[in-house]
PDB file of C-alpha atoms and ligand atoms in Angstrom:
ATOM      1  CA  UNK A 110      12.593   6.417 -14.310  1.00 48.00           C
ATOM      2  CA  UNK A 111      14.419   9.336 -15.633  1.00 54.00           C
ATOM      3  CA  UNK A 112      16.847  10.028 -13.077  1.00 53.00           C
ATOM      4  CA  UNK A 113      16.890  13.872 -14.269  1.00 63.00           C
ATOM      5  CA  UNK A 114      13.636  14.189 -12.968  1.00 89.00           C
ATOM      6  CA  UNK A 115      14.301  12.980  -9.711  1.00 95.00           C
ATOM      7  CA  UNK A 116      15.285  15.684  -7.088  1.00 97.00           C
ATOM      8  CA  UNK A 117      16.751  14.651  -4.016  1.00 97.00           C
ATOM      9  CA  UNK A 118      15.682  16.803  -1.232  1.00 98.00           C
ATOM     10  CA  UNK A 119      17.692  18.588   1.553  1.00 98.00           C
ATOM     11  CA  UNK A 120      17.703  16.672   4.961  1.00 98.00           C
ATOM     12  CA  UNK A 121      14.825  18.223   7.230  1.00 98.00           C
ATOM     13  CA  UNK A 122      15.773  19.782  10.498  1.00 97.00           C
ATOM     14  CA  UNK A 123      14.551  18.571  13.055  1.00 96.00           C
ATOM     15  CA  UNK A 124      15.127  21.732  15.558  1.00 96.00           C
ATOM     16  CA  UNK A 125      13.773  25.149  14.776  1.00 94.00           C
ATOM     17  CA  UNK A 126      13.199  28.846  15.431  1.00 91.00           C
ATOM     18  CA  UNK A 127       9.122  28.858  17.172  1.00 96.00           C
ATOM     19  CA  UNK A 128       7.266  26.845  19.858  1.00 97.00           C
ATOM     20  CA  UNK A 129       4.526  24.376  18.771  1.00 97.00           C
ATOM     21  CA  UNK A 130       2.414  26.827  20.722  1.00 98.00           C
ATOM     22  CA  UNK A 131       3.301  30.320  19.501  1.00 98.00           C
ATOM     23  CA  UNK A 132       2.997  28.155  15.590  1.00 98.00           C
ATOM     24  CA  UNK A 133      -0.747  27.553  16.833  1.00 98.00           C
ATOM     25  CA  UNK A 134      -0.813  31.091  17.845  1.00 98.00           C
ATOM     26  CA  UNK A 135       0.215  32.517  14.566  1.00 98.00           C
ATOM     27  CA  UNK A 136      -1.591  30.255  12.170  1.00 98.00           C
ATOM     28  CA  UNK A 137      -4.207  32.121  10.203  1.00 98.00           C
ATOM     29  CA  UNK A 138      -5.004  31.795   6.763  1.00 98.00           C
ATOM     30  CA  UNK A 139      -2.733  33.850   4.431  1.00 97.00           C
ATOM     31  CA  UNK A 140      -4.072  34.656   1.003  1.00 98.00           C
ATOM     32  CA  UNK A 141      -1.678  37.155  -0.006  1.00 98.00           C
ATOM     33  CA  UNK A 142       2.508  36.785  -0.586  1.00 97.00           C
ATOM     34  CA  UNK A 143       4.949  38.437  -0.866  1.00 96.00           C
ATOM     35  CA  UNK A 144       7.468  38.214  -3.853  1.00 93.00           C
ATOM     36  CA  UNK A 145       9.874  35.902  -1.997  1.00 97.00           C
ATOM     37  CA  UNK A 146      10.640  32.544  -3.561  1.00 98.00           C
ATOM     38  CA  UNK A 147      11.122  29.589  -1.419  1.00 98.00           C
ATOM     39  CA  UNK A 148      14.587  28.240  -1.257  1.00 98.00           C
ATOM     40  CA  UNK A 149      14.907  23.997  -1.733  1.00 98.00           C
ATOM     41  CA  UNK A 150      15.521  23.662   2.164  1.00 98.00           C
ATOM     42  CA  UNK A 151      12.278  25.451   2.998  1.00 98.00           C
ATOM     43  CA  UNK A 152      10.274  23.057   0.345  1.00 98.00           C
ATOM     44  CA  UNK A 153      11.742  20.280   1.690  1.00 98.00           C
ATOM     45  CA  UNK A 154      10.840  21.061   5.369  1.00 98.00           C
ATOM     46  CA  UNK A 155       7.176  21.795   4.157  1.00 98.00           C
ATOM     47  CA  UNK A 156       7.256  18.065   2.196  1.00 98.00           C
ATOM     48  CA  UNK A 157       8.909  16.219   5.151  1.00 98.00           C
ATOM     49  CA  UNK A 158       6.147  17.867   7.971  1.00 98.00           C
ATOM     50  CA  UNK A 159       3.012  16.580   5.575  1.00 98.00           C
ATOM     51  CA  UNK A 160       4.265  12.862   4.877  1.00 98.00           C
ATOM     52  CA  UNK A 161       7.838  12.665   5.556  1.00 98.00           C
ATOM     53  CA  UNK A 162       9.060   9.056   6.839  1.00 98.00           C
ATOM     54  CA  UNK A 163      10.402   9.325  10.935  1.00 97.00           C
ATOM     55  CA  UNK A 164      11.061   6.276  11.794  1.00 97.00           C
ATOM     56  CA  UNK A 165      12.957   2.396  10.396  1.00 97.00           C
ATOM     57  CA  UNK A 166       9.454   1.141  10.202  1.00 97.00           C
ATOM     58  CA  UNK A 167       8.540   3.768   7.417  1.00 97.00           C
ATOM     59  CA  UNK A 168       5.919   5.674   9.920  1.00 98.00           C
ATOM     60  CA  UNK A 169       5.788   9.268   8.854  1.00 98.00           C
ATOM     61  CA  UNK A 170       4.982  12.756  10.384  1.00 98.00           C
ATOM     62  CA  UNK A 171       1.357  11.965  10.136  1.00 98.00           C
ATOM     63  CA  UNK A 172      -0.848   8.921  12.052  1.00 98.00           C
ATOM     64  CA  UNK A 173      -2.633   6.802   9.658  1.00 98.00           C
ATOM     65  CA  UNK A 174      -4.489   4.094   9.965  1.00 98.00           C
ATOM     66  CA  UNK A 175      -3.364   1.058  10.012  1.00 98.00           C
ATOM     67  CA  UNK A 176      -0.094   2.884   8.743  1.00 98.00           C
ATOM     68  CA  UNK A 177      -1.586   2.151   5.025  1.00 98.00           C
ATOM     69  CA  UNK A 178      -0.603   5.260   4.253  1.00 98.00           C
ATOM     70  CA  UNK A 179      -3.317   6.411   1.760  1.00 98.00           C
ATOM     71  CA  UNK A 180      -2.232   9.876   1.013  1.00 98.00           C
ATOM     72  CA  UNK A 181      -0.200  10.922  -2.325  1.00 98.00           C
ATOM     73  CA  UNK A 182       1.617  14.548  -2.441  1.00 98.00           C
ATOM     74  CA  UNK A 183       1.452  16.638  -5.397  1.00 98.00           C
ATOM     75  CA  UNK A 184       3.780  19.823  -5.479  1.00 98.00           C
ATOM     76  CA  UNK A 185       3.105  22.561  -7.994  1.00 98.00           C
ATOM     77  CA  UNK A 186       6.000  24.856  -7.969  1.00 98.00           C
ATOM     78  CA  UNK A 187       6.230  28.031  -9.503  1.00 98.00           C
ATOM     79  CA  UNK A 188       9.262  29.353  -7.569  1.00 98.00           C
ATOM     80  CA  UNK A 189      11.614  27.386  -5.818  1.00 98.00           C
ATOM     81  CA  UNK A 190      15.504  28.185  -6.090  1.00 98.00           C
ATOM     82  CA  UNK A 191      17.056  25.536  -7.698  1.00 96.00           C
ATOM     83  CA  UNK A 192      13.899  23.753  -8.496  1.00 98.00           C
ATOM     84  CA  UNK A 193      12.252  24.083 -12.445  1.00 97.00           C
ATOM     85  CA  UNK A 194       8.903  25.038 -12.330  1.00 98.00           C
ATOM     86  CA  UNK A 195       6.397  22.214 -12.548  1.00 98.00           C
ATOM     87  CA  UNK A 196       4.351  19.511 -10.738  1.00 98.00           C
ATOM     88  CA  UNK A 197       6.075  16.657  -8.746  1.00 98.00           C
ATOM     89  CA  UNK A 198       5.362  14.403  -6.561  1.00 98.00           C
ATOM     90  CA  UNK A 199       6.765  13.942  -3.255  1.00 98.00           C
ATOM     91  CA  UNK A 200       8.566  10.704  -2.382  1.00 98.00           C
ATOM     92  CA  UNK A 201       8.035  10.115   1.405  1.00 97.00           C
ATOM     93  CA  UNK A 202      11.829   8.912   1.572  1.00 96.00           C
ATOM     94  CA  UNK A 203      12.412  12.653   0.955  1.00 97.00           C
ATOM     95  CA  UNK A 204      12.555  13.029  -3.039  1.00 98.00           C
ATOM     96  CA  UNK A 205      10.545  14.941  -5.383  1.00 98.00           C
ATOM     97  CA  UNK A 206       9.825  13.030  -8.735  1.00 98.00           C
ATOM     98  CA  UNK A 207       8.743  16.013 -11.869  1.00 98.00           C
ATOM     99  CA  UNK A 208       5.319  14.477 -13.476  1.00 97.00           C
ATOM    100  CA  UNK A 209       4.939  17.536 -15.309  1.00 97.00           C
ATOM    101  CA  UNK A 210       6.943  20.588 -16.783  1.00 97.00           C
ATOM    102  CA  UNK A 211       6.516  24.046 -16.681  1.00 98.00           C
ATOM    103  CA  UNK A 212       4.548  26.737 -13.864  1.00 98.00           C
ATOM    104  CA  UNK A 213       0.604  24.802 -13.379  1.00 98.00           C
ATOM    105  CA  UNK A 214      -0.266  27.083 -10.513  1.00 98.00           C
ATOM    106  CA  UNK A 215      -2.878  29.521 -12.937  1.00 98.00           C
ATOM    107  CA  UNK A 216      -4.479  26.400 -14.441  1.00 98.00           C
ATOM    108  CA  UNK A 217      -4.946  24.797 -10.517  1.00 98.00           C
ATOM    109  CA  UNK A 218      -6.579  28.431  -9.031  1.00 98.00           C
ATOM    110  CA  UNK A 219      -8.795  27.932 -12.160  1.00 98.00           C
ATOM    111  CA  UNK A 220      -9.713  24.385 -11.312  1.00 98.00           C
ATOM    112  CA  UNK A 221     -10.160  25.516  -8.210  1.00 98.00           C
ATOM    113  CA  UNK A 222     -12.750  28.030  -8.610  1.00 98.00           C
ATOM    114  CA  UNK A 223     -10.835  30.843  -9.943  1.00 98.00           C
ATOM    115  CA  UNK A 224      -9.336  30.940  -6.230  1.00 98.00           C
ATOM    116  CA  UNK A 225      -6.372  33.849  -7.464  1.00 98.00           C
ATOM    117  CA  UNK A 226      -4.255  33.821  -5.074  1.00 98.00           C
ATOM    118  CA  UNK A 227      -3.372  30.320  -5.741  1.00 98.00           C
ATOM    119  CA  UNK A 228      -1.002  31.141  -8.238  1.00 98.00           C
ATOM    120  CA  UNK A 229       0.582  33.625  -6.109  1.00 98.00           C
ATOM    121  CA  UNK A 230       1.666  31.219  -4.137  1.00 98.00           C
ATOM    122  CA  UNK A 231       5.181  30.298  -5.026  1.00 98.00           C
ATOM    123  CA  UNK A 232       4.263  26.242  -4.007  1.00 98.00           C
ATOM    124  CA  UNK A 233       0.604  24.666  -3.661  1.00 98.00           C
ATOM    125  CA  UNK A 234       0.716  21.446  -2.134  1.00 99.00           C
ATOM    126  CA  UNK A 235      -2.285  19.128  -3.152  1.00 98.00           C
ATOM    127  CA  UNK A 236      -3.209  16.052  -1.400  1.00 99.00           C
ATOM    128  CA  UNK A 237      -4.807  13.017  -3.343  1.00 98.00           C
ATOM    129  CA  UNK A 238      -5.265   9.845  -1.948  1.00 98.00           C
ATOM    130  CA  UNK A 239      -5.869   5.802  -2.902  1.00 98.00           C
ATOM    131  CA  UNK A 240      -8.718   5.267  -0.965  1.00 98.00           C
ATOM    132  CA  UNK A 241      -8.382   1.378  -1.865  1.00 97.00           C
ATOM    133  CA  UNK A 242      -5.963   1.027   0.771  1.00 98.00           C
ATOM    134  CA  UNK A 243      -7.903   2.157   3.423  1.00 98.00           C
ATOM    135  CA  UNK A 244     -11.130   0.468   2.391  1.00 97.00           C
ATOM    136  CA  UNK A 245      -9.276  -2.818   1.463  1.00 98.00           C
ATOM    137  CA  UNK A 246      -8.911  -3.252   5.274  1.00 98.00           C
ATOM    138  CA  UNK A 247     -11.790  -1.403   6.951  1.00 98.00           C
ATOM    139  CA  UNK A 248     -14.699  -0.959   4.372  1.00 98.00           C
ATOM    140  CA  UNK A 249     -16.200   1.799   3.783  1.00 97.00           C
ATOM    141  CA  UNK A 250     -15.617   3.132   7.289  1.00 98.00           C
ATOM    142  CA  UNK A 251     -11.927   3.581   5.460  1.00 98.00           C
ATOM    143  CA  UNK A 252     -13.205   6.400   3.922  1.00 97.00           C
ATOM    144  CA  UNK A 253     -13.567   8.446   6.948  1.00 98.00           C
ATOM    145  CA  UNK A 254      -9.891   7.610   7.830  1.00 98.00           C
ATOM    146  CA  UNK A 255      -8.703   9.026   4.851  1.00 98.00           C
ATOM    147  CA  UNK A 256     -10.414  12.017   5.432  1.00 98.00           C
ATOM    148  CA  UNK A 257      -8.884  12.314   9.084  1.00 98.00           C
ATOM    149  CA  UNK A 258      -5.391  11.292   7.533  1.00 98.00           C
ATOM    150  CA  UNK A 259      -5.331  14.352   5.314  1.00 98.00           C
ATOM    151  CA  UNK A 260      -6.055  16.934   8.037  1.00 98.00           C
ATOM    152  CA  UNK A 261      -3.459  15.576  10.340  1.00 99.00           C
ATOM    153  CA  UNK A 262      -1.346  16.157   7.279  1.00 99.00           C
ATOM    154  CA  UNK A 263      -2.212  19.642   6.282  1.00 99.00           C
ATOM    155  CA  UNK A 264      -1.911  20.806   9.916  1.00 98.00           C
ATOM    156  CA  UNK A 265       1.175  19.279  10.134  1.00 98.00           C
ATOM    157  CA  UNK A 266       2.279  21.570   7.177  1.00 98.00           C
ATOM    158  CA  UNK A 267       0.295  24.836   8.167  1.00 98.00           C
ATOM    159  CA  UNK A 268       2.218  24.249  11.697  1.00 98.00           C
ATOM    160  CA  UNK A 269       5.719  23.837  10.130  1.00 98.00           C
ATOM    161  CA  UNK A 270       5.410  26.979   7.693  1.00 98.00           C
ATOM    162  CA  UNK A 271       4.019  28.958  10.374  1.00 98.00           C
ATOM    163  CA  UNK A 272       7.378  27.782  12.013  1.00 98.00           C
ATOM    164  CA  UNK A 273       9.745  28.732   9.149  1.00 97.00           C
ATOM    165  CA  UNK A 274       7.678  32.463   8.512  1.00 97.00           C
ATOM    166  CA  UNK A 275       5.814  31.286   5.611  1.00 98.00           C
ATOM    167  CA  UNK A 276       1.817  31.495   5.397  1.00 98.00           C
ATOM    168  CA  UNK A 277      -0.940  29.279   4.629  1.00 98.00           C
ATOM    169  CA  UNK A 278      -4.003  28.748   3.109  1.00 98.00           C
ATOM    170  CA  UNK A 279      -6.231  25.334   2.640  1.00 99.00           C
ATOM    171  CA  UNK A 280      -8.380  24.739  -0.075  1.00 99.00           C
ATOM    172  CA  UNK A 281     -11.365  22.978  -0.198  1.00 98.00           C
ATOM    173  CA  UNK A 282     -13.411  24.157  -3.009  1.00 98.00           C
ATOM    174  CA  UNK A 283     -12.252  22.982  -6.606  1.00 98.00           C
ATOM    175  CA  UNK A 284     -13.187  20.489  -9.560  1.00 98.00           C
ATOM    176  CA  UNK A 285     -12.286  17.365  -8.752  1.00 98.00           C
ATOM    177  CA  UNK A 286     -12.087  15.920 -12.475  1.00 97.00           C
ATOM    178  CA  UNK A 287      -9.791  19.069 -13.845  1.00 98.00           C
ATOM    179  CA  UNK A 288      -7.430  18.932 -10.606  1.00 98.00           C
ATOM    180  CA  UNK A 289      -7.193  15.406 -11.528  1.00 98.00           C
ATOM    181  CA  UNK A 290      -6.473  15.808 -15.060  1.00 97.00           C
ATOM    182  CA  UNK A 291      -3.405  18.038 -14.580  1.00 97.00           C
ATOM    183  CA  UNK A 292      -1.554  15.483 -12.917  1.00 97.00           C
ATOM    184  CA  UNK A 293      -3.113  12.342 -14.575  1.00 95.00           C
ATOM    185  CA  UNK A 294      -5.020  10.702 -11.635  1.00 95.00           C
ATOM    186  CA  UNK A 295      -5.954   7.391 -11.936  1.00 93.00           C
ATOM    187  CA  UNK A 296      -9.223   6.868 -11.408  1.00 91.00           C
ATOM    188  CA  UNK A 297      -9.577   4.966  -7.795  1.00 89.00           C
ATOM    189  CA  UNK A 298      -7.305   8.574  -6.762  1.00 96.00           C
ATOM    190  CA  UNK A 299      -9.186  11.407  -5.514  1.00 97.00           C
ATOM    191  CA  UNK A 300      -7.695  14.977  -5.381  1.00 98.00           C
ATOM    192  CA  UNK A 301      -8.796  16.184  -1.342  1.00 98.00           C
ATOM    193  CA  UNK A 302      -6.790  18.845  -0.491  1.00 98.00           C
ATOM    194  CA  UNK A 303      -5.266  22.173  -1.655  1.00 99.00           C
ATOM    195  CA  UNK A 304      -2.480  24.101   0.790  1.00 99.00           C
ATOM    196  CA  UNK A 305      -1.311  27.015  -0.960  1.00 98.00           C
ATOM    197  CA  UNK A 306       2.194  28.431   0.741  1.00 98.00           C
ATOM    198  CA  UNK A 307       4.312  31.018   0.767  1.00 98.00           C
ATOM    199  CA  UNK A 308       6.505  34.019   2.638  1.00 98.00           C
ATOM    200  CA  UNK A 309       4.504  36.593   4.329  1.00 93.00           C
TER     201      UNK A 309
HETATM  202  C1  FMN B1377     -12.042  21.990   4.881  1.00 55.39           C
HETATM  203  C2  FMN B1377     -11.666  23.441   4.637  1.00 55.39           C
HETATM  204  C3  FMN B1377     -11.839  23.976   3.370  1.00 55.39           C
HETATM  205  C4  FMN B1377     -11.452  25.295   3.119  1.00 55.39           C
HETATM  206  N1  FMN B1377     -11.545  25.763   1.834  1.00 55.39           N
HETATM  207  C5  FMN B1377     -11.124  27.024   1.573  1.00 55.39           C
HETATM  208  C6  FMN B1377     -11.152  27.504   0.237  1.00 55.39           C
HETATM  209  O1  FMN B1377     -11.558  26.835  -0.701  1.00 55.39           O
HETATM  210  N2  FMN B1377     -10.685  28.759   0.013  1.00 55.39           N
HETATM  211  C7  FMN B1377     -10.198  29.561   1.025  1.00 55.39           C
HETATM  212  O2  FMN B1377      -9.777  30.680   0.739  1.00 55.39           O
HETATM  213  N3  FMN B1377     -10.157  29.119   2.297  1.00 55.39           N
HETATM  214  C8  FMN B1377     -10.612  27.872   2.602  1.00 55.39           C
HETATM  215  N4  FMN B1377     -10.530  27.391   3.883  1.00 55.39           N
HETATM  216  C9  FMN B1377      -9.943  28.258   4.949  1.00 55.39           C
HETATM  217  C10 FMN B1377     -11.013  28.901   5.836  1.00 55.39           C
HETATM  218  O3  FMN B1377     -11.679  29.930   5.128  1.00 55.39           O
HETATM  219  C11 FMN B1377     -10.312  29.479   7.092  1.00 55.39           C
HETATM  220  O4  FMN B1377      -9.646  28.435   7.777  1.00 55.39           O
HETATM  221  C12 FMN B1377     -11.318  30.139   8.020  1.00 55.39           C
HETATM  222  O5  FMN B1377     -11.782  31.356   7.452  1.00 55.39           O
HETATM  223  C13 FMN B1377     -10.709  30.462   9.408  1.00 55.39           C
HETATM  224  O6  FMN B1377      -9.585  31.330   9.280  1.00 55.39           O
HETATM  225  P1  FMN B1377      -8.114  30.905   9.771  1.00 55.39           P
HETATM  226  O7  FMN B1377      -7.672  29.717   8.950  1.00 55.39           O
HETATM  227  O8  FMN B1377      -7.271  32.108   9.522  1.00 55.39           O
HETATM  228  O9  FMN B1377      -8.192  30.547  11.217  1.00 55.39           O
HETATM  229  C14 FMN B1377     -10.940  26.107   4.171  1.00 55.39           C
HETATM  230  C15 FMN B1377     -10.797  25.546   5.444  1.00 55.39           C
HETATM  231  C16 FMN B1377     -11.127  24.239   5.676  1.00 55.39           C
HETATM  232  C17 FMN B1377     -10.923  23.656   7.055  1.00 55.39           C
END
């Protein structure tokens, strides 16, 4: 690997500024930013809440079943201080790896229905996941799993921006096979979930 495309991210804290209940008191979906960028400590909180590891064992933020760990995080950031734009993915030992150059966000509100505020956002998290390793061990009923994974995820993220005063919104509604292209899914990958973020 190209080690100039591998970002080490700032440690998480693991204190901070807002209750778990006032952050479930303030969530609401946000679909419009401010011009703010996020700084490479704020990305790396948001990262570490969705998937990052917690424990010597490797268990993250998240439950999963089975701790098989099906998800994959994709980050498209347009602006980040002291991060080029582009699309990486997240490392759940707390790196970001760039898989492709240059600001995505316009082409991924596209895929996803022309949804503008997307590329507002100054980073849109997208979850994908291997659903092989799921159904490897529990068959089809696997599938549901995943599904569960990736919300535990995504609230885990809405919670922790809340947290830090950024905004959310999840996204549901896009083209699977152009989401996928942009970051060259393989084909047992599915794209699940969009979480657009930023400063409100
Ligand atoms: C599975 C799921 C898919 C969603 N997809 C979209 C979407 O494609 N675009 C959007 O703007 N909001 C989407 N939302 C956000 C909902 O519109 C929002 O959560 C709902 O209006 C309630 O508002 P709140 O999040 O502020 O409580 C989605 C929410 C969920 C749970």
């Amino acid at each position: 690997m190209d080690s100039k495309s591998l970002v080490r991210l700032p440690e998480p804290r693991r204190d901070g500024p807002l209750s778990v209940e006032q952050a479930l008191l303030n969530r609401r979906s946000t679909r419009a930013f401010n011009n703010d960028p996020l700084s490479l400590a704020e990305l790396s909180q948001l990262a570490w809440s969705a998937q990052g590891v917690t424990s010597p064992r490797g268990y993250r933020t998240a439950p999963s079943a089975g701790a098989l760990y099906p998800l994959e995080v994709f980050i498209f950031a347009g602006r980040v201080e002291g991060l080029d734009a582009g699309v990486y993915k997240y490392d759940p030992r707390h790196s970001v790896e760039k898989i492709a150059a240059g600001d995505r966000r316009a082409d991924l509100a596209r895929a996803a229905l022309n949804q503008s505020f997307i590329a507002t956002a100054p980073v849109v998290f997208l979850f994908c996941a291997v659903f092989a390793r799921m159904t490897n061990k529990y068959g089809e009923r696997g599938r549901r799993y995943v599904f569960m994974e990736v919300g535990h995820a995504a609230q885990n993220l809405c919670l922790q921006a809340v947290a830090r005063g950024m905004g959310t919104t999840v996204v549901g509604a896009f083209q699977d096979d152009r989401v996928g292209d942009m970051i060259a899914l393989a084909p047992n990958e599915l794209p699940i979930y969009i979480v657009a973020v930023g400063k409100i």
